[in-house]
mmCIF file of C-alpha atoms in Angstrom:
data_model
loop_
_atom_site.group_PDB
_atom_site.id
_atom_site.type_symbol
_atom_site.label_atom_id
_atom_site.label_comp_id
_atom_site.label_asym_id
_atom_site.label_seq_id
_atom_site.Cartn_x
_atom_site.Cartn_y
_atom_site.Cartn_z
ATOM 1 C CA MET A 91 -8.648 -37.160 -8.089
ATOM 2 C CA ASN A 92 -7.670 -37.774 -11.713
ATOM 3 C CA HIS A 93 -5.398 -40.848 -11.764
ATOM 4 C CA LEU A 94 -3.445 -39.446 -14.725
ATOM 5 C CA TRP A 95 -2.237 -36.412 -12.793
ATOM 6 C CA SER A 96 0.536 -36.319 -10.251
ATOM 7 C CA PRO A 97 3.171 -33.712 -9.344
ATOM 8 C CA TRP A 98 6.104 -35.797 -10.642
ATOM 9 C CA ARG A 99 4.378 -36.424 -13.977
ATOM 10 C CA MET A 100 3.568 -32.752 -14.474
ATOM 11 C CA GLU A 101 7.155 -31.741 -13.629
ATOM 12 C CA TYR A 102 8.409 -34.105 -16.339
ATOM 13 C CA ILE A 103 5.855 -33.011 -18.933
ATOM 14 C CA GLU A 104 6.337 -29.297 -18.254
ATOM 15 C CA ASN A 105 10.129 -29.389 -17.954
ATOM 16 C CA SER A 106 11.410 -26.694 -20.298
ATOM 17 C CA ASN A 107 14.863 -28.331 -20.475
ATOM 18 C CA LYS A 108 13.589 -31.305 -22.475
ATOM 19 C CA ALA A 109 15.329 -31.993 -25.769
ATOM 20 C CA GLU A 110 13.596 -30.766 -28.898
ATOM 21 C CA GLY A 111 11.699 -33.423 -30.800
ATOM 22 C CA CYS A 112 10.386 -36.837 -29.856
ATOM 23 C CA VAL A 113 12.257 -38.374 -26.930
ATOM 24 C CA PHE A 114 11.996 -41.841 -28.506
ATOM 25 C CA CYS A 115 13.549 -40.527 -31.737
ATOM 26 C CA VAL A 116 16.285 -38.455 -30.046
ATOM 27 C CA LEU A 117 17.532 -41.029 -27.492
ATOM 28 C CA PRO A 118 18.512 -43.732 -30.049
ATOM 29 C CA GLU A 119 20.831 -41.179 -31.675
ATOM 30 C CA MET A 120 22.928 -41.169 -28.468
ATOM 31 C CA GLU A 121 25.513 -43.704 -27.384
ATOM 32 C CA ASP A 122 23.879 -46.321 -25.159
ATOM 33 C CA GLY A 123 24.421 -45.860 -21.441
ATOM 34 C CA THR A 124 22.875 -44.289 -18.372
ATOM 35 C CA GLN A 125 22.164 -41.064 -20.295
ATOM 36 C CA ASN A 126 19.668 -42.649 -22.688
ATOM 37 C CA LEU A 127 18.901 -45.855 -20.709
ATOM 38 C CA ILE A 128 18.689 -48.003 -23.856
ATOM 39 C CA ALA A 129 19.460 -51.532 -22.654
ATOM 40 C CA TYR A 130 19.076 -53.350 -25.971
ATOM 41 C CA ARG A 131 18.728 -52.515 -29.673
ATOM 42 C CA GLY A 132 16.948 -54.775 -32.117
ATOM 43 C CA LYS A 133 16.489 -54.309 -35.867
ATOM 44 C CA CYS A 134 13.103 -52.583 -35.672
ATOM 45 C CA ALA A 135 12.759 -51.700 -31.965
ATOM 46 C CA PHE A 136 14.737 -51.083 -28.795
ATOM 47 C CA VAL A 137 14.337 -51.658 -25.046
ATOM 48 C CA ILE A 138 14.658 -48.682 -22.736
ATOM 49 C CA LEU A 139 14.189 -48.156 -19.018
ATOM 50 C CA ASN A 140 11.381 -45.845 -18.003
ATOM 51 C CA ARG A 141 13.077 -42.760 -16.506
ATOM 52 C CA TYR A 142 10.128 -42.392 -14.108
ATOM 53 C CA PRO A 143 9.437 -46.055 -13.269
ATOM 54 C CA TYR A 144 6.466 -47.444 -11.429
ATOM 55 C CA THR A 145 8.668 -50.244 -10.025
ATOM 56 C CA SER A 146 12.301 -51.285 -10.443
ATOM 57 C CA GLY A 147 12.688 -52.934 -13.825
ATOM 58 C CA HIS A 148 9.945 -50.882 -15.537
ATOM 59 C CA LEU A 149 10.932 -51.246 -19.203
ATOM 60 C CA MET A 150 9.523 -50.065 -22.502
ATOM 61 C CA VAL A 151 9.792 -51.567 -25.973
ATOM 62 C CA VAL A 152 9.842 -48.825 -28.605
ATOM 63 C CA PRO A 153 9.928 -49.071 -32.408
ATOM 64 C CA TYR A 154 12.481 -46.922 -34.216
ATOM 65 C CA GLU A 155 9.706 -45.812 -36.557
ATOM 66 C CA HIS A 156 7.892 -42.727 -35.292
ATOM 67 C CA THR A 157 4.212 -43.645 -35.403
ATOM 68 C CA SER A 158 1.397 -43.143 -32.929
ATOM 69 C CA SER A 159 -0.229 -46.586 -33.011
ATOM 70 C CA LEU A 160 0.558 -50.259 -33.417
ATOM 71 C CA GLU A 161 -1.500 -50.538 -36.587
ATOM 72 C CA GLY A 162 0.756 -47.893 -38.169
ATOM 73 C CA LEU A 163 3.708 -50.285 -37.951
ATOM 74 C CA ASP A 164 4.597 -52.996 -40.424
ATOM 75 C CA PRO A 165 4.042 -56.614 -39.270
ATOM 76 C CA VAL A 166 7.780 -57.257 -38.838
ATOM 77 C CA SER A 167 8.140 -54.326 -36.406
ATOM 78 C CA ARG A 168 5.062 -55.406 -34.429
ATOM 79 C CA ALA A 169 6.372 -58.979 -34.240
ATOM 80 C CA GLU A 170 9.781 -57.824 -33.008
ATOM 81 C CA MET A 171 8.123 -55.640 -30.379
ATOM 82 C CA MET A 172 6.218 -58.660 -29.058
ATOM 83 C CA GLU A 173 9.356 -60.823 -29.056
ATOM 84 C CA LEU A 174 11.286 -58.116 -27.192
ATOM 85 C CA THR A 175 8.429 -57.769 -24.696
ATOM 86 C CA THR A 176 8.593 -61.523 -24.044
ATOM 87 C CA ARG A 177 12.374 -61.394 -23.714
ATOM 88 C CA CYS A 178 12.072 -58.477 -21.258
ATOM 89 C CA MET A 179 9.730 -60.548 -19.116
ATOM 90 C CA ALA A 180 12.185 -63.478 -19.074
ATOM 91 C CA ILE A 181 15.093 -61.209 -18.113
ATOM 92 C CA LEU A 182 13.090 -59.442 -15.416
ATOM 93 C CA ARG A 183 11.982 -62.820 -13.977
ATOM 94 C CA LYS A 184 15.631 -63.826 -13.695
ATOM 95 C CA ILE A 185 16.777 -60.510 -12.150
ATOM 96 C CA TYR A 186 13.863 -59.617 -9.853
ATOM 97 C CA ASN A 187 11.677 -62.717 -9.539
ATOM 98 C CA PRO A 188 8.421 -60.732 -9.828
ATOM 99 C CA GLN A 189 5.094 -62.335 -8.972
ATOM 100 C CA GLY A 190 3.410 -60.844 -12.030
ATOM 101 C CA PHE A 191 3.581 -58.226 -14.784
ATOM 102 C CA ASN A 192 1.546 -55.371 -16.139
ATOM 103 C CA LEU A 193 1.943 -55.077 -19.913
ATOM 104 C CA GLY A 194 0.378 -52.295 -21.870
ATOM 105 C CA ALA A 195 0.421 -49.506 -24.379
ATOM 106 C CA ASN A 196 -1.269 -46.184 -23.723
ATOM 107 C CA ILE A 197 -2.235 -45.228 -27.260
ATOM 108 C CA GLY A 198 -3.472 -41.665 -27.529
ATOM 109 C CA GLU A 199 -3.754 -38.822 -25.068
ATOM 110 C CA ALA A 200 -7.175 -39.975 -23.825
ATOM 111 C CA ALA A 201 -5.591 -43.317 -22.864
ATOM 112 C CA GLY A 202 -2.938 -41.575 -20.754
ATOM 113 C CA ALA A 203 -0.018 -41.644 -23.172
ATOM 114 C CA GLY A 204 2.838 -39.479 -21.900
ATOM 115 C CA VAL A 205 4.479 -39.687 -25.333
ATOM 116 C CA LYS A 206 1.374 -39.803 -27.490
ATOM 117 C CA ASP A 207 2.980 -39.616 -30.941
ATOM 118 C CA HIS A 208 5.382 -42.570 -30.614
ATOM 119 C CA VAL A 209 3.812 -45.899 -29.673
ATOM 120 C CA HIS A 210 5.568 -48.067 -27.070
ATOM 121 C CA ILE A 211 4.819 -51.039 -24.821
ATOM 122 C CA HIS A 212 5.356 -50.920 -21.048
ATOM 123 C CA ILE A 213 6.591 -53.963 -19.121
ATOM 124 C CA VAL A 214 6.122 -53.445 -15.368
ATOM 125 C CA PRO A 215 7.182 -56.189 -12.939
ATOM 126 C CA ARG A 216 4.794 -56.523 -9.979
ATOM 127 C CA TRP A 217 4.809 -58.018 -6.497
ATOM 128 C CA ALA A 218 1.966 -58.525 -4.041
ATOM 129 C CA GLY A 219 1.770 -55.390 -1.911
ATOM 130 C CA ASP A 220 4.179 -53.379 -4.074
ATOM 131 C CA THR A 221 2.148 -50.235 -3.504
ATOM 132 C CA ASN A 222 2.542 -48.595 -0.141
ATOM 133 C CA PHE A 223 1.569 -45.460 1.711
ATOM 134 C CA MET A 224 4.186 -43.388 -0.161
ATOM 135 C CA SER A 225 2.487 -43.870 -3.528
ATOM 136 C CA THR A 226 -1.026 -43.899 -2.086
ATOM 137 C CA VAL A 227 -0.815 -40.897 0.252
ATOM 138 C CA GLY A 228 2.365 -39.066 -0.731
ATOM 139 C CA GLU A 229 2.002 -39.407 -4.515
ATOM 140 C CA ALA A 230 5.669 -40.499 -4.589
ATOM 141 C CA ARG A 231 7.339 -43.749 -5.505
ATOM 142 C CA VAL A 232 10.132 -45.408 -3.590
ATOM 143 C CA LEU A 233 12.455 -47.691 -5.557
ATOM 144 C CA PRO A 234 14.892 -50.124 -3.913
ATOM 145 C CA GLU A 235 17.722 -49.412 -6.397
ATOM 146 C CA SER A 236 18.949 -46.597 -8.613
ATOM 147 C CA LEU A 237 18.081 -46.376 -12.307
ATOM 148 C CA GLU A 238 21.765 -46.814 -13.095
ATOM 149 C CA THR A 239 21.907 -50.127 -11.201
ATOM 150 C CA THR A 240 18.717 -51.318 -12.901
ATOM 151 C CA PHE A 241 20.141 -50.290 -16.284
ATOM 152 C CA TYR A 242 23.321 -52.330 -15.837
ATOM 153 C CA ARG A 243 21.409 -55.365 -14.543
ATOM 154 C CA VAL A 244 18.968 -55.340 -17.469
ATOM 155 C CA LYS A 245 21.703 -54.662 -20.037
ATOM 156 C CA GLN A 246 23.681 -57.610 -18.655
ATOM 157 C CA GLY A 247 20.543 -59.751 -18.903
ATOM 158 C CA PHE A 248 20.317 -58.999 -22.619
ATOM 159 C CA GLU A 249 24.026 -59.789 -23.085
ATOM 160 C CA GLU A 250 23.726 -63.266 -21.502
#
């Protein structure tokens, strides 16, 4: 089985009700809240919850500039993205006490990028045994809290 395919991912990708344009360019135009899930805005980049998270607290750091790779960004934007990634980790440690993190950027379609034209970094908190039969057999993920609750917890972490 191809690890990049799953029913929930295809439903999201093929959803005909998606907004026109790049999701990472459209969402910052909205007021911050549970509709756009932007928890923090920096000068060059913002922090947003993944709408289809792997675990609770799955965040992404996204530059405002629409470019497909890190090397397409200016050094100031790249530096802010790294600082925001580090800050996300500190906030997630305080909120969820994870045992580890997966950090990464899927750059290009061949690398599994869901949004291939707008680079972003994923921050995924991890715990020993955080995969279970639901994700292994049922190709579904079970999260212990709603996205809205996660959003407010992370947003509060940035405000402190």
